[in-house]
mmCIF file of C-alpha atoms in Angstrom:
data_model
loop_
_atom_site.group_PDB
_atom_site.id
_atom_site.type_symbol
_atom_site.label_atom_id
_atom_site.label_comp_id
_atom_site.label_asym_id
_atom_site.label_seq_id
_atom_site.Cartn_x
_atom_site.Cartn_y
_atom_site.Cartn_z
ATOM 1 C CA UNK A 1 18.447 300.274 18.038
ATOM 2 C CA UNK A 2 17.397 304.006 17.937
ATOM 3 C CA UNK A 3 18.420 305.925 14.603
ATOM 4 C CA UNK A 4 20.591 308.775 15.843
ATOM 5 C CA UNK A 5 22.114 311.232 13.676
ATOM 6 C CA UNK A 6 25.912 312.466 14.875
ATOM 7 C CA UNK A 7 26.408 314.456 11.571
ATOM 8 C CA UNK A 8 25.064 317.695 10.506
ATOM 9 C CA UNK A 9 26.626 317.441 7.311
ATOM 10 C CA UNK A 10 23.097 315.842 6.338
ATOM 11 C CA UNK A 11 25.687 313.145 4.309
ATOM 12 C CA UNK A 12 28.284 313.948 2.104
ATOM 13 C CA UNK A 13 26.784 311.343 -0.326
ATOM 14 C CA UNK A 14 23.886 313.102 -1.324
ATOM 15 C CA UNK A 15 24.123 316.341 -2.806
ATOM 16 C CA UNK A 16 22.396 319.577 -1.082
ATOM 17 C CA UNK A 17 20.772 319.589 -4.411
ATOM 18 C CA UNK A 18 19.203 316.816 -4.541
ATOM 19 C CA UNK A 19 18.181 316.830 -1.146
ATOM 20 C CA UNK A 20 16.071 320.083 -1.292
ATOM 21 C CA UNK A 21 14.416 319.282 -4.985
ATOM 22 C CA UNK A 22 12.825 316.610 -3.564
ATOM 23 C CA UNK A 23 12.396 317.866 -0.090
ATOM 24 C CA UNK A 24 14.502 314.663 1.416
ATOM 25 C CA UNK A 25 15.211 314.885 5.185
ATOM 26 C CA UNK A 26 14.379 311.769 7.776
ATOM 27 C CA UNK A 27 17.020 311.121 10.485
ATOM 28 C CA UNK A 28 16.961 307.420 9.513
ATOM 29 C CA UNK A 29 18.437 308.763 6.013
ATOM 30 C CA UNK A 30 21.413 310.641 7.795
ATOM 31 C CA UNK A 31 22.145 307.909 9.931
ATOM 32 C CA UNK A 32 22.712 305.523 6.737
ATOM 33 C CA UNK A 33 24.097 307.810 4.868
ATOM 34 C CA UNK A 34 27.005 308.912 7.522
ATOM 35 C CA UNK A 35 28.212 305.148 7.714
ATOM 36 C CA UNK A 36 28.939 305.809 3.798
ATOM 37 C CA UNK A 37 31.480 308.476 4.993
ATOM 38 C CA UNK A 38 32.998 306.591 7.685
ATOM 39 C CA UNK A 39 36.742 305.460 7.104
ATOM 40 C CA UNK A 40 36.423 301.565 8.207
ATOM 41 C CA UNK A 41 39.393 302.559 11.032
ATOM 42 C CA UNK A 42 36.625 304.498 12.404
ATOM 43 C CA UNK A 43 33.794 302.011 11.780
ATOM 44 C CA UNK A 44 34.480 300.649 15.567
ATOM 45 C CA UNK A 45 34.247 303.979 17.200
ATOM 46 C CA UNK A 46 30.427 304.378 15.563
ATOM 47 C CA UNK A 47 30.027 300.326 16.734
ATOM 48 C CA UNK A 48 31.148 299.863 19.672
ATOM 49 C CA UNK A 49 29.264 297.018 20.149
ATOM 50 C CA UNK A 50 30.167 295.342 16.900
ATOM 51 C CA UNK A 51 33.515 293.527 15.645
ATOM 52 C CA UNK A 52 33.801 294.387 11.620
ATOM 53 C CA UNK A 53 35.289 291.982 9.244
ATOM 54 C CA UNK A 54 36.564 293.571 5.877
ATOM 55 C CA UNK A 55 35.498 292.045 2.487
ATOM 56 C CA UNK A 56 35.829 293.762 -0.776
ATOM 57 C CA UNK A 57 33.217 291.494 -3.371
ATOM 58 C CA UNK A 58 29.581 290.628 -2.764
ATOM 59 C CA UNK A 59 30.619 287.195 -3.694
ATOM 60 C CA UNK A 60 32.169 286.546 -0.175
ATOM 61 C CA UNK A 61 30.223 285.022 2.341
ATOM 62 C CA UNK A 62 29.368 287.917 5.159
ATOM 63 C CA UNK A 63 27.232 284.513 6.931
ATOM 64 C CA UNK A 64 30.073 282.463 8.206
ATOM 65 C CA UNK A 65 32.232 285.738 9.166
ATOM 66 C CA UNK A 66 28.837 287.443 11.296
ATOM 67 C CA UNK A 67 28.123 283.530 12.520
ATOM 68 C CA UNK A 68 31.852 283.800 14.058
ATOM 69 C CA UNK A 69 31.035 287.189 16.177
ATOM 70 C CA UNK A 70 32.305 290.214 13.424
ATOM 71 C CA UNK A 71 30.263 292.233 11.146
ATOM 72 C CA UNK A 72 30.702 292.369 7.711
ATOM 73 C CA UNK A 73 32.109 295.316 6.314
ATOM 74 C CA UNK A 74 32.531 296.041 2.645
ATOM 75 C CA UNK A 75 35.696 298.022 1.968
ATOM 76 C CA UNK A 76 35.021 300.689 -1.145
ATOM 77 C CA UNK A 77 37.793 302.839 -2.132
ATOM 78 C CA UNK A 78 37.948 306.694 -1.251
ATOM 79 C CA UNK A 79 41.387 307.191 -3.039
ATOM 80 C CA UNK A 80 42.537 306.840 -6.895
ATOM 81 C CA UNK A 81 46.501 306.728 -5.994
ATOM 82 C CA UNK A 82 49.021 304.038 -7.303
ATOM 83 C CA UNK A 83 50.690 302.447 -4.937
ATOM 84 C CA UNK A 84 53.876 300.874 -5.631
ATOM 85 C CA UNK A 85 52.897 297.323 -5.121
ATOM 86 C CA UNK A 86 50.089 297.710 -7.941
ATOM 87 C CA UNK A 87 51.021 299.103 -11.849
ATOM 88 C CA UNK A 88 49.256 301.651 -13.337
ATOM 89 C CA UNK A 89 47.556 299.502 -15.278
ATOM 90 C CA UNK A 90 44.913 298.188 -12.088
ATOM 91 C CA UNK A 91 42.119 299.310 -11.871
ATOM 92 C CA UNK A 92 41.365 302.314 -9.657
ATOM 93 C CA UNK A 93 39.075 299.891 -7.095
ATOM 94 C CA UNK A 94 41.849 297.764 -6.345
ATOM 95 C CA UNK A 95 44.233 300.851 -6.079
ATOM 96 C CA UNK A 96 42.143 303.200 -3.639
ATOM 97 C CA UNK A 97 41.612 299.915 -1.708
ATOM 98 C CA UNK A 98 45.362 298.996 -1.154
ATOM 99 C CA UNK A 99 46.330 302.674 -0.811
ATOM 100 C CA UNK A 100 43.701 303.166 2.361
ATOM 101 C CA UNK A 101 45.311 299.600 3.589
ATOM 102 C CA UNK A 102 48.575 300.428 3.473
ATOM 103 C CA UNK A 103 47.865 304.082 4.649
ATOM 104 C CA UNK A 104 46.339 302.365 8.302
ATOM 105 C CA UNK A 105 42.877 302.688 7.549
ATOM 106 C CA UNK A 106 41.666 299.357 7.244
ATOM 107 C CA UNK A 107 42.735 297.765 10.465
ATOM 108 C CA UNK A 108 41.006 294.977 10.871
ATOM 109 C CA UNK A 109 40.938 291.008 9.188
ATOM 110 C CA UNK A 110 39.629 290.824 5.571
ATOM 111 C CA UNK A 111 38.573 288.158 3.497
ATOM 112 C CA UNK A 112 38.372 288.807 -0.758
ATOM 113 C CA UNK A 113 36.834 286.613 -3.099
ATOM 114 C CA UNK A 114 38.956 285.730 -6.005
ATOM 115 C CA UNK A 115 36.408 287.978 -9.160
ATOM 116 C CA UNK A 116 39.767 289.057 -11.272
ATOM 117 C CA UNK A 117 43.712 288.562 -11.275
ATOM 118 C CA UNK A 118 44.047 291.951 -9.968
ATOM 119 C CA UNK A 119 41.564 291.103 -7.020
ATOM 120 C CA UNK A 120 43.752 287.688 -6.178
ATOM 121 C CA UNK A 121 47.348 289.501 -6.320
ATOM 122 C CA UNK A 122 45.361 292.322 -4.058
ATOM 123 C CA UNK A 123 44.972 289.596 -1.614
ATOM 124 C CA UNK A 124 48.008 288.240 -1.694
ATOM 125 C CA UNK A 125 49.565 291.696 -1.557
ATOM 126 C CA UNK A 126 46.881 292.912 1.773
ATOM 127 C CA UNK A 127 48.405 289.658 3.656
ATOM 128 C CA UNK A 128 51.811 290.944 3.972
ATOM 129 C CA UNK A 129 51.650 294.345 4.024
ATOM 130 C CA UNK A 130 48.326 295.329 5.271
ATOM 131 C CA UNK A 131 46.857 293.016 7.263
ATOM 132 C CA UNK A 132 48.295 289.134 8.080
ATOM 133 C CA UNK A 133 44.537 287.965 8.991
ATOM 134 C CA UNK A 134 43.208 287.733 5.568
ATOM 135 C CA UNK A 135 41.594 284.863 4.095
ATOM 136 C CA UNK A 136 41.299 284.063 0.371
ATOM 137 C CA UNK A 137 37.746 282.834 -0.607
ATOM 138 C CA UNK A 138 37.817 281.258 -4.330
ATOM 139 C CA UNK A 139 34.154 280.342 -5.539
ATOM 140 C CA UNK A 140 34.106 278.236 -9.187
ATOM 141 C CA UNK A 141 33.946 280.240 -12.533
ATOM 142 C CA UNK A 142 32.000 277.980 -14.349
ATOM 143 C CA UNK A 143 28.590 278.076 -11.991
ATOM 144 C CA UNK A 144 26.941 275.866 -14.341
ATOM 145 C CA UNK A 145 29.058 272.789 -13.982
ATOM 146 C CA UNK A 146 27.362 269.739 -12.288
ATOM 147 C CA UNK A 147 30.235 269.781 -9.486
ATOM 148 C CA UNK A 148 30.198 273.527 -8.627
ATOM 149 C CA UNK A 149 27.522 273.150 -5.682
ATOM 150 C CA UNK A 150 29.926 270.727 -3.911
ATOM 151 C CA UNK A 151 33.178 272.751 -4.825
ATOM 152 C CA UNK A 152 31.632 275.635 -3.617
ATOM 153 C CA UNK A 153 30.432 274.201 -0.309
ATOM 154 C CA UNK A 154 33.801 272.488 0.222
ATOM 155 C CA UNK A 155 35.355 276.295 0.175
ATOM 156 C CA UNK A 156 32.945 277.495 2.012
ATOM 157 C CA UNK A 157 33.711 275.054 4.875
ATOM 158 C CA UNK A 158 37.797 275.756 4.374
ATOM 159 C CA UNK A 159 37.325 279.092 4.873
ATOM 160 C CA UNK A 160 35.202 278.379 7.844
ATOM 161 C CA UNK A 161 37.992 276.714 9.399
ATOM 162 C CA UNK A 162 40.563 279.521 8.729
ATOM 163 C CA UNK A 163 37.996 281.872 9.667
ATOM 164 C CA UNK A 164 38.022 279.580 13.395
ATOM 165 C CA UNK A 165 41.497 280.145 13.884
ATOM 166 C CA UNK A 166 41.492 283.590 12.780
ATOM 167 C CA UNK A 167 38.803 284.649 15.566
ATOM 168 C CA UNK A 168 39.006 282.117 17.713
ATOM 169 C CA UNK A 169 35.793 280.686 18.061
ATOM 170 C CA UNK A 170 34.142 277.535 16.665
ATOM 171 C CA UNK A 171 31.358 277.863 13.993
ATOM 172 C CA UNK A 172 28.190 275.904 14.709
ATOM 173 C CA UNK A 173 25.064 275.847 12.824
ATOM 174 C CA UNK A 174 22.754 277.749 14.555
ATOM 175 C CA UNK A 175 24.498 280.759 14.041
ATOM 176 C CA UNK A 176 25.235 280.500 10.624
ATOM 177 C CA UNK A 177 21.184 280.125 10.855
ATOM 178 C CA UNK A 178 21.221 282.791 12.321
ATOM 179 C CA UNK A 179 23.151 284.947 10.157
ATOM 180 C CA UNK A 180 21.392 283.771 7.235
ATOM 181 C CA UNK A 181 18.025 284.595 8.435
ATOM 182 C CA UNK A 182 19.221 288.093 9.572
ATOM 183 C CA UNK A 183 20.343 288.672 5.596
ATOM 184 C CA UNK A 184 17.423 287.343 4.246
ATOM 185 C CA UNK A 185 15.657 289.913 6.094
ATOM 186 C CA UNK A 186 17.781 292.849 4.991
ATOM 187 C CA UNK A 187 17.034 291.174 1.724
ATOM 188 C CA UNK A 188 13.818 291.197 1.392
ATOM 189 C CA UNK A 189 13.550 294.863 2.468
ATOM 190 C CA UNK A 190 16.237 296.168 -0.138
ATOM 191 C CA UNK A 191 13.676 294.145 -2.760
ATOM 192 C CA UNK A 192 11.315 296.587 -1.553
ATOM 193 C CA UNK A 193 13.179 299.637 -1.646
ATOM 194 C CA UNK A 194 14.533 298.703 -5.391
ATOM 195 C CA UNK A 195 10.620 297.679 -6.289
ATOM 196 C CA UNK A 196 10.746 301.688 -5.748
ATOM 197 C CA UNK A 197 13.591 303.070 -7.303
ATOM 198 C CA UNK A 198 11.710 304.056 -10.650
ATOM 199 C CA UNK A 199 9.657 306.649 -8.796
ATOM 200 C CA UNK A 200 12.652 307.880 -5.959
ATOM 201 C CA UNK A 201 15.474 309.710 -7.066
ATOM 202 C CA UNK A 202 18.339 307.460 -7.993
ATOM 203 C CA UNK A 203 21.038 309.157 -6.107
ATOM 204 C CA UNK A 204 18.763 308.098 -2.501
ATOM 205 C CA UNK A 205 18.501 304.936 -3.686
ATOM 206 C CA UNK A 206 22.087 303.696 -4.620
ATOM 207 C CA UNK A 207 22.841 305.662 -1.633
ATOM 208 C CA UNK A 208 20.464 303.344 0.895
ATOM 209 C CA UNK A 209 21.292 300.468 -1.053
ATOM 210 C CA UNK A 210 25.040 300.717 -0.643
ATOM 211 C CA UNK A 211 24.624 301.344 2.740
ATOM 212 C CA UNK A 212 23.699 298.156 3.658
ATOM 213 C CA UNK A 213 27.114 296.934 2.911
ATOM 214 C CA UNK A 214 28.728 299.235 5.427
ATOM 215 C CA UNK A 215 26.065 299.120 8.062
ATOM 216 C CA UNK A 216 25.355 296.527 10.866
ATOM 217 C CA UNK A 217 22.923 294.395 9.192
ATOM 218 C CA UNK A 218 20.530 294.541 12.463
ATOM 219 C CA UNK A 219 20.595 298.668 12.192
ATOM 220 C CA UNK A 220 20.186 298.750 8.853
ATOM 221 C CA UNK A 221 17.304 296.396 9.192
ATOM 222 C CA UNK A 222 15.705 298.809 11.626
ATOM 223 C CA UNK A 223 16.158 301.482 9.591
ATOM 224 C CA UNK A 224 14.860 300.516 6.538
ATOM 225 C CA UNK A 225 11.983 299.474 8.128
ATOM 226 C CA UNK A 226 11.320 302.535 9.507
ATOM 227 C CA UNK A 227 12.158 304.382 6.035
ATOM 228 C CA UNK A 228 9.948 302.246 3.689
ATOM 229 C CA UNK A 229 6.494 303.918 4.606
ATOM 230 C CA UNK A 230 7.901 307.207 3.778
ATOM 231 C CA UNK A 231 9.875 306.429 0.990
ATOM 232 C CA UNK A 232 6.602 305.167 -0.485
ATOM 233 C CA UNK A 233 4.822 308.852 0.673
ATOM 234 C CA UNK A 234 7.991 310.284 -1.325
ATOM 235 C CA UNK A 235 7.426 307.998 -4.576
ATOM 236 C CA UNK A 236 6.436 309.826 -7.407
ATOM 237 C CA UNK A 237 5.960 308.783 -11.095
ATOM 238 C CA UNK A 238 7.983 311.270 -13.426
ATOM 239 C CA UNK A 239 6.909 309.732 -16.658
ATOM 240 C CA UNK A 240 9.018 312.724 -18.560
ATOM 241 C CA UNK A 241 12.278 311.099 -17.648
ATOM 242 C CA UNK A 242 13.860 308.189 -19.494
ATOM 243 C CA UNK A 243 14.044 304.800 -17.871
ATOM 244 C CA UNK A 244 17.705 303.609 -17.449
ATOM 245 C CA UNK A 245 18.993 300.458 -16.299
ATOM 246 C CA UNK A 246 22.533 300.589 -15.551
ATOM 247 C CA UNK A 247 25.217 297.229 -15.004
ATOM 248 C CA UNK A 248 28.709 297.404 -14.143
ATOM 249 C CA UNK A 249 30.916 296.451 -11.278
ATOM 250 C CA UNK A 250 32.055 298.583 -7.969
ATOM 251 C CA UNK A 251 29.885 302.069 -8.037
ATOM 252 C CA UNK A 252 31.343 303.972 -5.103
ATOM 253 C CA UNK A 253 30.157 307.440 -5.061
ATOM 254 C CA UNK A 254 26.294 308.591 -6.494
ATOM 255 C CA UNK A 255 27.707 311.053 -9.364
ATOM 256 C CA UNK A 256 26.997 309.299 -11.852
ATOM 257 C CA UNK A 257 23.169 308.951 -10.640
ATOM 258 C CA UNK A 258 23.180 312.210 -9.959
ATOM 259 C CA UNK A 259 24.363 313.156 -13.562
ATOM 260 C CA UNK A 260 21.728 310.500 -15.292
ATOM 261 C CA UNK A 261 19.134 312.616 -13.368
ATOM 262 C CA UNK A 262 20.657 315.767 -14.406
ATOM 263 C CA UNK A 263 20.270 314.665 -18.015
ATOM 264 C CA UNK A 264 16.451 313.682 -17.327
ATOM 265 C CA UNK A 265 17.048 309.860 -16.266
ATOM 266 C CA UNK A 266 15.916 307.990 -13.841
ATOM 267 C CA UNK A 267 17.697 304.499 -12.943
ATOM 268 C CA UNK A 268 14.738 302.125 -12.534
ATOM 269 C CA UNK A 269 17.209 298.552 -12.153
ATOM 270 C CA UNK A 270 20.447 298.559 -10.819
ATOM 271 C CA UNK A 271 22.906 295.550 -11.648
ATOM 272 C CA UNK A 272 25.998 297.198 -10.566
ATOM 273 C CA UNK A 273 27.861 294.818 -7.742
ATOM 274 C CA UNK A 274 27.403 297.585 -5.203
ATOM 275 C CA UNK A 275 23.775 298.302 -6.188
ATOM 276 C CA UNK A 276 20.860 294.976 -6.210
ATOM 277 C CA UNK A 277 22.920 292.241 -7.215
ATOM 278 C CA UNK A 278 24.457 292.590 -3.907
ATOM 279 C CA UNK A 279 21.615 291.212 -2.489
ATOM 280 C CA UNK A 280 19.907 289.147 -5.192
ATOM 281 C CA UNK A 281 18.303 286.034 -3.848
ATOM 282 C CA UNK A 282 17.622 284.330 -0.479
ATOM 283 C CA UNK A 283 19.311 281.776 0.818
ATOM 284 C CA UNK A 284 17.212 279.295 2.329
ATOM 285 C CA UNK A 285 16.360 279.322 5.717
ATOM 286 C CA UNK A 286 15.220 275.332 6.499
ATOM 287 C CA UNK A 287 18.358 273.440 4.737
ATOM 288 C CA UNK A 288 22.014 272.352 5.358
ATOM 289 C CA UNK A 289 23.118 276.516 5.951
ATOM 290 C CA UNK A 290 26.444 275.786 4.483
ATOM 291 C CA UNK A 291 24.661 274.825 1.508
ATOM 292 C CA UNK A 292 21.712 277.041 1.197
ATOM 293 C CA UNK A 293 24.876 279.590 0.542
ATOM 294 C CA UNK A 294 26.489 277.656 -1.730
ATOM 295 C CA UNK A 295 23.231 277.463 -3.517
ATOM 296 C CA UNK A 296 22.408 281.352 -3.653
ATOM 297 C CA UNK A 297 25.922 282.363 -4.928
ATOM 298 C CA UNK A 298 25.022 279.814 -7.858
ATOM 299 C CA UNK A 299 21.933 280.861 -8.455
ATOM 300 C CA UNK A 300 22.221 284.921 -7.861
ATOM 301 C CA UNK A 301 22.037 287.571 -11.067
ATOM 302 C CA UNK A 302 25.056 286.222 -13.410
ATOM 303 C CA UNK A 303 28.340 288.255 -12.695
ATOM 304 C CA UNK A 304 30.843 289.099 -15.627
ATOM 305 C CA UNK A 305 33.656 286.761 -13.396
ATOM 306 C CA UNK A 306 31.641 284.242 -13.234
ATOM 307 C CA UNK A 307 30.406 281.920 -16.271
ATOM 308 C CA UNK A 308 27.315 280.085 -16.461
ATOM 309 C CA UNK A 309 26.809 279.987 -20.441
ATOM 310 C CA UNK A 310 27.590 282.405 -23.088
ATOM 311 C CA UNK A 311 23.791 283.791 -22.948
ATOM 312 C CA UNK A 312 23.242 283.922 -19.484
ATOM 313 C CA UNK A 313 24.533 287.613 -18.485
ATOM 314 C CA UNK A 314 22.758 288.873 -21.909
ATOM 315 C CA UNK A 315 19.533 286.896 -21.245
ATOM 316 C CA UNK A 316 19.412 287.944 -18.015
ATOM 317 C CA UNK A 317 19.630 291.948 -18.558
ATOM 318 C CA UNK A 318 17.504 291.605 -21.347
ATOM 319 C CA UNK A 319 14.678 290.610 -19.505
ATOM 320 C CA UNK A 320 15.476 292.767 -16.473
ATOM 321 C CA UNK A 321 15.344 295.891 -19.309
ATOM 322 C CA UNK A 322 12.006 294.873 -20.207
ATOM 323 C CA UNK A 323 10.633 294.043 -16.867
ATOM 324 C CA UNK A 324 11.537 297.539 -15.776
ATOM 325 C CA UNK A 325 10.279 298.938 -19.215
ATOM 326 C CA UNK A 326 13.328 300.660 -19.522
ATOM 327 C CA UNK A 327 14.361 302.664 -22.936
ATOM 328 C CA UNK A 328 18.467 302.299 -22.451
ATOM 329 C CA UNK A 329 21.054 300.394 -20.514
ATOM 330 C CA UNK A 330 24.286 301.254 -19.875
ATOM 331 C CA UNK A 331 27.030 299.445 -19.582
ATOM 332 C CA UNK A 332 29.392 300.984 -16.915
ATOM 333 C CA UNK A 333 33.235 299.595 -17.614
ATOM 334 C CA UNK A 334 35.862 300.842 -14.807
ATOM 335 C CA UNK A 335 39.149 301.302 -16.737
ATOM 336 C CA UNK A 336 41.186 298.339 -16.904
ATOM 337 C CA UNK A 337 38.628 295.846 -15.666
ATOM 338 C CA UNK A 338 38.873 293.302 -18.207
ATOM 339 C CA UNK A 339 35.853 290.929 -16.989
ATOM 340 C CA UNK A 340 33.668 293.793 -17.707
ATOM 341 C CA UNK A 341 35.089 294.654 -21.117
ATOM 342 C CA UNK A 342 34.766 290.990 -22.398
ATOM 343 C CA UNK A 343 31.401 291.079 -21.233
ATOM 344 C CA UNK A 344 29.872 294.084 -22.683
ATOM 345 C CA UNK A 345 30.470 292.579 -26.381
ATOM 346 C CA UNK A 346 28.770 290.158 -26.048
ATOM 347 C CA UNK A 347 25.294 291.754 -24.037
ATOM 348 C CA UNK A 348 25.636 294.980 -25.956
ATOM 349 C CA UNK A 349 25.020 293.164 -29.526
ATOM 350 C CA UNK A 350 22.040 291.105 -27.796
ATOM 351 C CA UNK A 351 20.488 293.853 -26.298
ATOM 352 C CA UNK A 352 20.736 295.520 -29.784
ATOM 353 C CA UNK A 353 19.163 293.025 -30.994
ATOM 354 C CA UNK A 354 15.965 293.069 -28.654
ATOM 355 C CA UNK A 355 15.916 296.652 -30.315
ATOM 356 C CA UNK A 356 17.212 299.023 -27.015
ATOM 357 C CA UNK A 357 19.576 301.298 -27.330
ATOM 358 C CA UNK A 358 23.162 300.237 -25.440
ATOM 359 C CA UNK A 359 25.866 303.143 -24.417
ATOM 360 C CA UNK A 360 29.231 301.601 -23.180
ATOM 361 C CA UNK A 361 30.338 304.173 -20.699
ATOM 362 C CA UNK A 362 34.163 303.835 -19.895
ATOM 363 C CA UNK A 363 34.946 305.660 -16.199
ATOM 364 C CA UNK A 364 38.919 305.978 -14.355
ATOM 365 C CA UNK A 365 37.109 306.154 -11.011
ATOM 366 C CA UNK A 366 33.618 306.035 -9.939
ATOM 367 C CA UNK A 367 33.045 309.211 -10.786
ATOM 368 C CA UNK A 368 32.221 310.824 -14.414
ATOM 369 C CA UNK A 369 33.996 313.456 -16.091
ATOM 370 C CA UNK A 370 33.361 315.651 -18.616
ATOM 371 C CA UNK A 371 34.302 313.820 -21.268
ATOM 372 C CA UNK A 372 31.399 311.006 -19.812
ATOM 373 C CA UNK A 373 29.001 314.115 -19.507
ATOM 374 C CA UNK A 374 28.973 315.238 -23.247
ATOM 375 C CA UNK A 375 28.700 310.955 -24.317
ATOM 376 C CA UNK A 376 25.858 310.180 -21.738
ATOM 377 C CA UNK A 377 23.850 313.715 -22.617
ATOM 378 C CA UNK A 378 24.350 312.875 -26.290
ATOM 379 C CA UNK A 379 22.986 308.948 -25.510
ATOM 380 C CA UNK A 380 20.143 310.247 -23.634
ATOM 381 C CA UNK A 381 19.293 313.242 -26.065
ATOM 382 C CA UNK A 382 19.246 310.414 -28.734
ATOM 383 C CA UNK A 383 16.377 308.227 -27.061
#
């Protein structure tokens, strides 16, 4: 499809600032990043053409929904209200979620996959007073036990079936084919685009990553496609900056890239669910489909709600920090998200060990303050 800008706010998502120091401006760029503004109740108005399907963790299955005729759309909050089905005590993801539900913006069905307690009472809470077409997707915890694959396939297949009912059309195997070879291409082209991120400025990149969450896969295809050849005339080493890798859960909003740059970073790996690990791994294109996903949600980066073996989330970012050659990590914790919390004892003391320097960065929303300002510009003045 042609890439057609209908914005000439040039996309709230990316500062003027950072748009003009590094002379960013491609109509592809605006396109992607306007879908980042849109409220999902006005996703269909931009779509015509397309049915979207609400999910809220990169752990659900977008395959099986797109195989059954919607689009996957991933529901990030825009709000940081309480509303009075949630305490104060949830974090600010699940709140801004519920409050656009419940204030009519997210009309359409959703499915959540169970990461947290506050993410399963969520669901249970968007059935009834959000949305009644909303389908609970619960993958296994411990990944590494020898009967996860066929739990996880078994699940995969019940939600299929509610999924049926729910749209009213029968899912065969072609199209989940289909579906899956459609991914695997948007895929492989976000591996390309994060094989750049060390030499593009980070707020672009979480920017185009994320957008591929909230885009028709098939648009977002073209577009990156077109993007990638200038994105690589745009890539520039800046060996002066300090090399950052940053992991954490739901990253909404590009401040806090845009305040690592600020402070002369540059975020060269990205394990934050909205950034690569979104689309970490392939799912294979020649086997049983229902299984080939089964087998990619195993096998993806480790996730701090999911448990594979005490070393796994610690191994992994230890290598990914010295594949990327980067001098820090940080360790972004939304308030009150305990997976998160457990986890960064245990991968902060390892990566200590392997001798690079760990900063445990506590944010309310997605969004840093200045409290986060004067820690992360003392971290990075101490490298």
């Amino acid at each position: 499809m042609p890439i057609k800008s209908k914005n000439t706010s040039k996309g709230a998502f990316l500062s003027a600032g950072t748009r003009k120091l590094h002379n960013i401006d491609h109509p592809a760029i605006d396109f992607l990043l306007e879908n980042l503004e849109l409220m999902p109740r006005d996703w269909g108005q931009r779509f015509p053409e397309h049915r979207p399907f609400a999910f809220f963790c990169s752990y659900w299955p977008e395959e099986i929904t797109m195989a059954l005729g919607w689009e996957a759309f991933r529901v990030l909050p825009r709000g940081a209200g309480v509303p009075t089905r949630l305490p104060t005590y949830c974090c600010s993801v699940a709140r801004g979620c519920l409050e656009m539900g419940e204030a009519g913006a997210v009309e359409m069905p959703a499915g959540f996959a169970h990461s947290c307690d506050t993410i399963q009472c969520l669901g249970q809470i968007w059935s009834s007073a959000v949305n009644k077409n909303t389908v609970m997707f619960v993958p296994p915890v411990a990944l590494g036990s020898p009967k996860a694959l066929n739990y996880l396939v078994a699940e995969m297949e019940n939600v299929a079936r509610r999924l049926e009912k729910i749209s009213g059309r029968v899912l065969n195997k072609q199209s989940l084919r289909s579906a899956i070879i459609l991914n695997n291409r948007v895929r492989r082209l976000v591996v390309k685009l994060d094989e750049l991120r060390p030499r593009l400025p980070s707020p672009l990149v979480a920017a185009l990553v994320r957008a591929g969450q909230v885009t028709p896969r098939a648009a977002y295809a073209h577009a990156l496609e077109e993007l990638l050849p200038i994105l690589e005339g745009w890539a520039v080493d800046e060996p002066e900056r300090k090399r950052v890798l940053i992991s954490g859960a739901v990253l909404e909003s590009e401040k806090l890239y845009e305040l690592i740059e600020d402070l002369g970073g540059r975020v060269v790996a990205d394990d934050s669910c909205t950034g690569f690990r979104h689309f970490d791994r392939l799912a294979s294109e020649d086997d049983d489909p229902m299984r080939s996903l089964a087998e990619r949600l195993i096998l993806r980066a480790p996730c701090p709600c999911r448990h594979r073996s005490l070393e796994a989330r610690a191994t992994y970012l230890t290598g990914l920090a010295r594949s990327r050659r980067a001098d820090a990590v940080i360790l972004v914790l939304r308030k009150y998200c305990d997976p998160h919390a457990w986890d960064a004892v245990s991968v902060s003391e390892t990566l200590r060990q392997a001798n690079i320097p760990v900063l445990i960065l506590e944010l309310e929303g997605a969004s840093p303050g200045e409290r986060e300002r004067t820690r992360l510009q003392a971290f990075m003045e101490s490298l």
